[in-house]
Coordinates of C-alpha atoms in Angstrom, one line a residue:
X1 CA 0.0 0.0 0.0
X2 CA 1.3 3.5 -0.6
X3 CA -0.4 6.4 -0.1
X4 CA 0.2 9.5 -2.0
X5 CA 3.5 9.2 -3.3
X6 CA 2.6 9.3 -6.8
X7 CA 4.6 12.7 -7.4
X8 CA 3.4 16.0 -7.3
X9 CA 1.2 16.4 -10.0
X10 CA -1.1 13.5 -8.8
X11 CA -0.7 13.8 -5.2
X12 CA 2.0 13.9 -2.5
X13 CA -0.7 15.2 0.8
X14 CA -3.4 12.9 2.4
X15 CA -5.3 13.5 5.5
X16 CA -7.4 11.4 7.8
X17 CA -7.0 8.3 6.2
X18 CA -7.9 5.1 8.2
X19 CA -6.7 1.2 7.8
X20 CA -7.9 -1.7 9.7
X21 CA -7.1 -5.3 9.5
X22 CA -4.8 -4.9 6.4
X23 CA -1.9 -6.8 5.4
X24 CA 0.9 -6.2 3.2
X25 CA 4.3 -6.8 2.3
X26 CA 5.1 -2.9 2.1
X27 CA 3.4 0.3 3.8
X28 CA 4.3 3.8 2.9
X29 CA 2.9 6.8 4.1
X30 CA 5.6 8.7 4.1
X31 CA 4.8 11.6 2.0
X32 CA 2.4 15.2 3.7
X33 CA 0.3 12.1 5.2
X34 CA -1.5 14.0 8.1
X35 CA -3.8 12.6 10.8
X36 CA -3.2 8.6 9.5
X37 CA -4.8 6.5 11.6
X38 CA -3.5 2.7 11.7
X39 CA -5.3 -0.6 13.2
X40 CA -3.7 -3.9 13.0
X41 CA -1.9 -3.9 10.5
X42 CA 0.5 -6.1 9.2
X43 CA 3.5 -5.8 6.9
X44 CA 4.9 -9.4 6.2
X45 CA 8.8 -9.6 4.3
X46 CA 8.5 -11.0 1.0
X47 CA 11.7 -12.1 -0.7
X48 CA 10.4 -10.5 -4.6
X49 CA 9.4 -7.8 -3.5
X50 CA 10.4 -5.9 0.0
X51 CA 12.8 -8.4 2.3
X52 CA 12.6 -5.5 5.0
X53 CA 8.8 -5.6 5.2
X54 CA 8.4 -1.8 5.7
X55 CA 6.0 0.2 7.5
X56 CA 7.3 4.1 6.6
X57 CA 4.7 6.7 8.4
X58 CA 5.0 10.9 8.5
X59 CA 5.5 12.0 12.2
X60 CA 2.4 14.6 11.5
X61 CA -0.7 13.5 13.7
X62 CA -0.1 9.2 12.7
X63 CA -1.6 7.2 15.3
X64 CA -0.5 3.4 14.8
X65 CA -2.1 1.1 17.3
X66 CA -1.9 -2.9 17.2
X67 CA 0.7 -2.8 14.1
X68 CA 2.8 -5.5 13.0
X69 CA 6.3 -5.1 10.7
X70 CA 10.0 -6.2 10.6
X71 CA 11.1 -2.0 9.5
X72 CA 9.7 0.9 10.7
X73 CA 10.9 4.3 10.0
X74 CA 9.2 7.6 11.1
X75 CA 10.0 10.5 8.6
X76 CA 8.7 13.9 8.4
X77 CA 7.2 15.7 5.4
X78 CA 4.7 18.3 6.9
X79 CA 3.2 19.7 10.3
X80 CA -0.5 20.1 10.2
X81 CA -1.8 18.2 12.8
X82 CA -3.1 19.0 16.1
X83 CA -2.8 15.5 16.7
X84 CA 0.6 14.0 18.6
X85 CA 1.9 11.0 17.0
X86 CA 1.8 8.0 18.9
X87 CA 2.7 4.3 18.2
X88 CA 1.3 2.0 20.9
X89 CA 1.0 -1.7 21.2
X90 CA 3.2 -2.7 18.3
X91 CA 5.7 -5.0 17.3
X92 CA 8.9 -4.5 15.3
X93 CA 12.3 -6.4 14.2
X94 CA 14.5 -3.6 13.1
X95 CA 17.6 -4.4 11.0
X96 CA 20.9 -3.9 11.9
X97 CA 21.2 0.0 11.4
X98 CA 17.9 1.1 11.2
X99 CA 16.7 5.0 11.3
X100 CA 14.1 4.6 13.2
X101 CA 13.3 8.4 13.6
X102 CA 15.1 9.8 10.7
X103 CA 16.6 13.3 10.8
X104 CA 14.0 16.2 9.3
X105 CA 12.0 14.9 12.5
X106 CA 10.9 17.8 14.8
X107 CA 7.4 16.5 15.9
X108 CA 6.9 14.5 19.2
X109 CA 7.1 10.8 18.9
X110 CA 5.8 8.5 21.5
X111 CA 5.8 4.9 21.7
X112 CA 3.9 3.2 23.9
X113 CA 4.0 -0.7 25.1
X114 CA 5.5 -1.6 22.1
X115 CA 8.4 -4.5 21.3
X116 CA 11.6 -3.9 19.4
X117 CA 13.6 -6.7 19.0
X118 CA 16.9 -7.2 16.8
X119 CA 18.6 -3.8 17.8
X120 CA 22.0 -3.5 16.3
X121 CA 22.8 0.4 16.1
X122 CA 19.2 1.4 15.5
X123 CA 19.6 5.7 15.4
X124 CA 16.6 7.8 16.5
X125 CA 18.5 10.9 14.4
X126 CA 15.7 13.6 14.4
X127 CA 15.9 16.3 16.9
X128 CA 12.1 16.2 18.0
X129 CA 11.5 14.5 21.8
X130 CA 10.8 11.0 21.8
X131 CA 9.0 9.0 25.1
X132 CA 9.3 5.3 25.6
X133 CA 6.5 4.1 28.3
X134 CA 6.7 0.7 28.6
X135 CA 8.0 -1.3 25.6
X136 CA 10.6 -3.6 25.3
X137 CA 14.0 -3.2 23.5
X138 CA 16.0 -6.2 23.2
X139 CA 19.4 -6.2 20.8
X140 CA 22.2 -9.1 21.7
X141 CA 25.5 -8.9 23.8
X142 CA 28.0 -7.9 20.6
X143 CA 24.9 -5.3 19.3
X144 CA 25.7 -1.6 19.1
X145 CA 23.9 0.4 21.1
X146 CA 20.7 2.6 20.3
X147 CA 22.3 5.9 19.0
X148 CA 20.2 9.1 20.2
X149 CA 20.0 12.7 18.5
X150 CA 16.5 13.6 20.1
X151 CA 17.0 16.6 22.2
X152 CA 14.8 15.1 24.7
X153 CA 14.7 11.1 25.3
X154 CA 12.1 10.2 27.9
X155 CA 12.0 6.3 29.3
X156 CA 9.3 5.2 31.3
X157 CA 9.1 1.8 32.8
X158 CA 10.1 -1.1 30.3
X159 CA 13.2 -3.0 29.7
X160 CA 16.0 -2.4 27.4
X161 CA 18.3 -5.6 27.2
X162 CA 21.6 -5.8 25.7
X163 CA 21.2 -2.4 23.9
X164 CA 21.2 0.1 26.3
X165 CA 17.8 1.6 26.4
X166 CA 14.2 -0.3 26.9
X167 CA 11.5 -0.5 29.4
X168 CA 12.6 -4.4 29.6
X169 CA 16.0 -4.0 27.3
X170 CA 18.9 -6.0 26.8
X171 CA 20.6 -2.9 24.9
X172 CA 22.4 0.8 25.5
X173 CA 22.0 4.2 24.9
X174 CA 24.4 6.3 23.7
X175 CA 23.1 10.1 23.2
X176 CA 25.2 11.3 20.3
X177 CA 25.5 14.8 21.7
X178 CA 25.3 16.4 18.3
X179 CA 23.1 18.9 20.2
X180 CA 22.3 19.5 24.1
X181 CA 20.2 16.5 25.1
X182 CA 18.5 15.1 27.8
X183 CA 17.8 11.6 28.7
X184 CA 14.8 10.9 31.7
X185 CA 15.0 7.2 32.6
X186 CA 11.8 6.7 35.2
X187 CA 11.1 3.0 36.8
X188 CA 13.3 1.7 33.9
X189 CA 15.1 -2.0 34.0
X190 CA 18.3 -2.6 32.1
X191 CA 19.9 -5.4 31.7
X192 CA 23.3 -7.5 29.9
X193 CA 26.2 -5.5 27.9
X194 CA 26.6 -4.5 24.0
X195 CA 29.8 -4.0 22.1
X196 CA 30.7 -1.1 23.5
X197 CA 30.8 -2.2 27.5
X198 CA 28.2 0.6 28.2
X199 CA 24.5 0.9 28.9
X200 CA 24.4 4.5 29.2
X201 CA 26.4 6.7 27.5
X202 CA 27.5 9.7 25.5
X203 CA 29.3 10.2 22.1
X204 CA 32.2 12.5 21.6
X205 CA 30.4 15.5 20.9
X206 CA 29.5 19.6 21.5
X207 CA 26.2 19.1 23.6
X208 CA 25.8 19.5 26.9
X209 CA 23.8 16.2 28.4
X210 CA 21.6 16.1 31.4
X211 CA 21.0 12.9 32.8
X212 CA 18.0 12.0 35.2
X213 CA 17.9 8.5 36.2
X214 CA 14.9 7.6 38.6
X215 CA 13.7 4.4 40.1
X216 CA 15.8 2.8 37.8
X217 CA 17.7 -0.8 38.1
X218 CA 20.5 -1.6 36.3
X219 CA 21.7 -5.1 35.8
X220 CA 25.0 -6.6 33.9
X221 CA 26.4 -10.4 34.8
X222 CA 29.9 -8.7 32.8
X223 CA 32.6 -7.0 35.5
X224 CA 33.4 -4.5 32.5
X225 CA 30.3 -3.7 31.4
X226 CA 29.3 0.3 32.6
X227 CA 25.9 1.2 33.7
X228 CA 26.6 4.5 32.9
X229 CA 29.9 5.9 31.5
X230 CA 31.0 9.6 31.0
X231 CA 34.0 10.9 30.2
X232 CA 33.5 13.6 27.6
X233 CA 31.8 16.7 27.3
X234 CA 29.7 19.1 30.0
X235 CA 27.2 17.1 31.9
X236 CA 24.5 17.2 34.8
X237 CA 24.1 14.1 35.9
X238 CA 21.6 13.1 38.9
X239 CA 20.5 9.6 40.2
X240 CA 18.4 9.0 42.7
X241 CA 16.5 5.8 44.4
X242 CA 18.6 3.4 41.8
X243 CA 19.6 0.0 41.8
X244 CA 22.9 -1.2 40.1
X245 CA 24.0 -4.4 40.0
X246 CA 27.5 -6.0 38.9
X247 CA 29.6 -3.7 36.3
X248 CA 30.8 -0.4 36.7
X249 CA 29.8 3.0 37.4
X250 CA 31.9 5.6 35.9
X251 CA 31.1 9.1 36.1
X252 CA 34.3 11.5 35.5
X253 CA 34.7 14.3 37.9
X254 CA 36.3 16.5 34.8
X255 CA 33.1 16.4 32.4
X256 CA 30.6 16.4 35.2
X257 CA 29.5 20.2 36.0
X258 CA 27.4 19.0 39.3
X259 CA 26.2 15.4 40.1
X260 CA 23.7 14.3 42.7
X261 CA 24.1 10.1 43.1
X262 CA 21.9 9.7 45.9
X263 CA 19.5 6.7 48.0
X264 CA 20.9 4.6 45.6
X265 CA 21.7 0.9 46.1
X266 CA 25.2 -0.2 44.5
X267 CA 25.6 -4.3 44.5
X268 CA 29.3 -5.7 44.0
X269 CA 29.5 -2.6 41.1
X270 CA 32.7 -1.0 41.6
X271 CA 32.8 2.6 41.1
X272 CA 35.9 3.4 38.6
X273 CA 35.6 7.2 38.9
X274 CA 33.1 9.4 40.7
X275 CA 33.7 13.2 41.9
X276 CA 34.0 14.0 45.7
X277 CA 31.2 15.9 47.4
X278 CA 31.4 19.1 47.4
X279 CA 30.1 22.4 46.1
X280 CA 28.7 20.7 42.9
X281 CA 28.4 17.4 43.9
X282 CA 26.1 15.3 46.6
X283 CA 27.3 11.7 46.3
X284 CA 26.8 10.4 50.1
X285 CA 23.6 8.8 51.5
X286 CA 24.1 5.5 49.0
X287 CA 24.0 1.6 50.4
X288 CA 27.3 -0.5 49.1
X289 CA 26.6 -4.7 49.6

């Protein structure tokens, strides 16, 4: 199915247009597509003709609910809608590599209770806030780690596993700092290691990151494995009613402006470099077993 990407003399702008119980081996909305409205729908890989199985929506009032594909990517073509654009209750294998937000994307994007599985350096590249509340993000202990341009990321509850970022995750984050960022991890569960040894971390870069970790339990079975890592860059970092277990926590008293890392519970994680209290930084008040 494509909808209104014939060119502009025949069409290139849609609005309100609803599908229900629809399957297909390729999906593309991806053109000034406002207001789309999608109901289970499923986009099934065929060799002939699309192996990625591809469900491509404009970020420009979409709601997708109950939605089945191996690809998605969330582009952005127009800005019409008064509607926010939300994916909820979904289910995606992502290629290694996948844009998954791609780069003109300003709107907000918010996925809700959905399942990514297969992460392997999957980018969210647009600058436009993006909310997680309660899906699962599951990559593999030699992935890459989910690669963040948002200027706000937002995690609530969920899992991320071996990638870094998840509301039930066996993944990383790494915010690529391409921008000043900020990532809000809320009643979030992470769990295993990636390629790169962290679960949370930055990229060499100009932005200045603030980190707010709440609620949130970290888990790695891999001595070298970081729950959080930074060593570059200007950041304000603050933890507080956390639970890391195993690994390393390694927060570098040059690049952090102030750090609060507080009523937090630290099990055999060994702490590789954190600044001294002081003026800037609270990091007393924590329970080592």
């Amino acid at each position: 199915m494509d909808i209104a990407n014939s060119g502009a003399k025949w069409g290139t702008s849609a609005k309100r247009i609803t599908v229900r119980r629809h399957t297909c081996s390729w999906f593309v909305a991806n053109t000034k597509t406002t207001d789309l409205t999608l109901e289970d729908v499923t986009v099934v890989a065929r060799p002939t003709f699309d192996q990625a199985g591809t469900l491509t929506i404009n970020a420009d009032g979409a709601q997708i609910r109950g939605c089945t594909a191996r690809t998605l990517a969330v582009g952005q073509r127009s800005a019409r809608s008064t509607r926010p654009t939300v994916i909820s209750d979904c289910s995606f294998a992502l290629p290694a590599g996948q844009v998954l937000v791609q780069t003109p994307v300003t709107a907000p994007v918010h996925f809700e209770r959905c399942v990514f599985t297969g992460l392997d350096g999957a980018l969210l590249r647009g600058s436009g806030p993006v909310r997680f509340t309660g899906c699962t993000l599951t990559g593999a202990p030699d992935a890459a780690p989910l690669s963040v341009g948002a200027a706000d990321l937002t995690v609530v509850g969920g899992t991320l596993t071996d990638t870094g970022i998840d509301t039930d995750t066996d993944t990383g984050i790494e915010l690529s700092a391409v921008r000043d960022q900020r990532l809000h991890l809320d009643g979030t569960r992470l769990t295993g290691t990636n390629n790169k040894k962290t679960l949370l971390g930055r990229a060499t870069g100009p932005g200045t990151i603030t980190w707010q970790l709440s609620g949130t339990t970290s888990t790695t079975g891999d001595a070298g494995t970081a729950h959080l890592r930074i060593t570059d860059g200007t950041n304000h970092y603050s933890a507080f009613g956390c639970r890391l277990s195993g690994g390393t926590l390694h927060l570098e008293p040059a690049a952090c402006a102030d750090t609060v890392h507080t009523a937090c519970v630290e099990h055999d994680t060994r702490r590789t470099a954190l600044p001294e209290t002081g003026p800037a930084a609270h990091v007393d008040g924590n329970v080592h077993t």
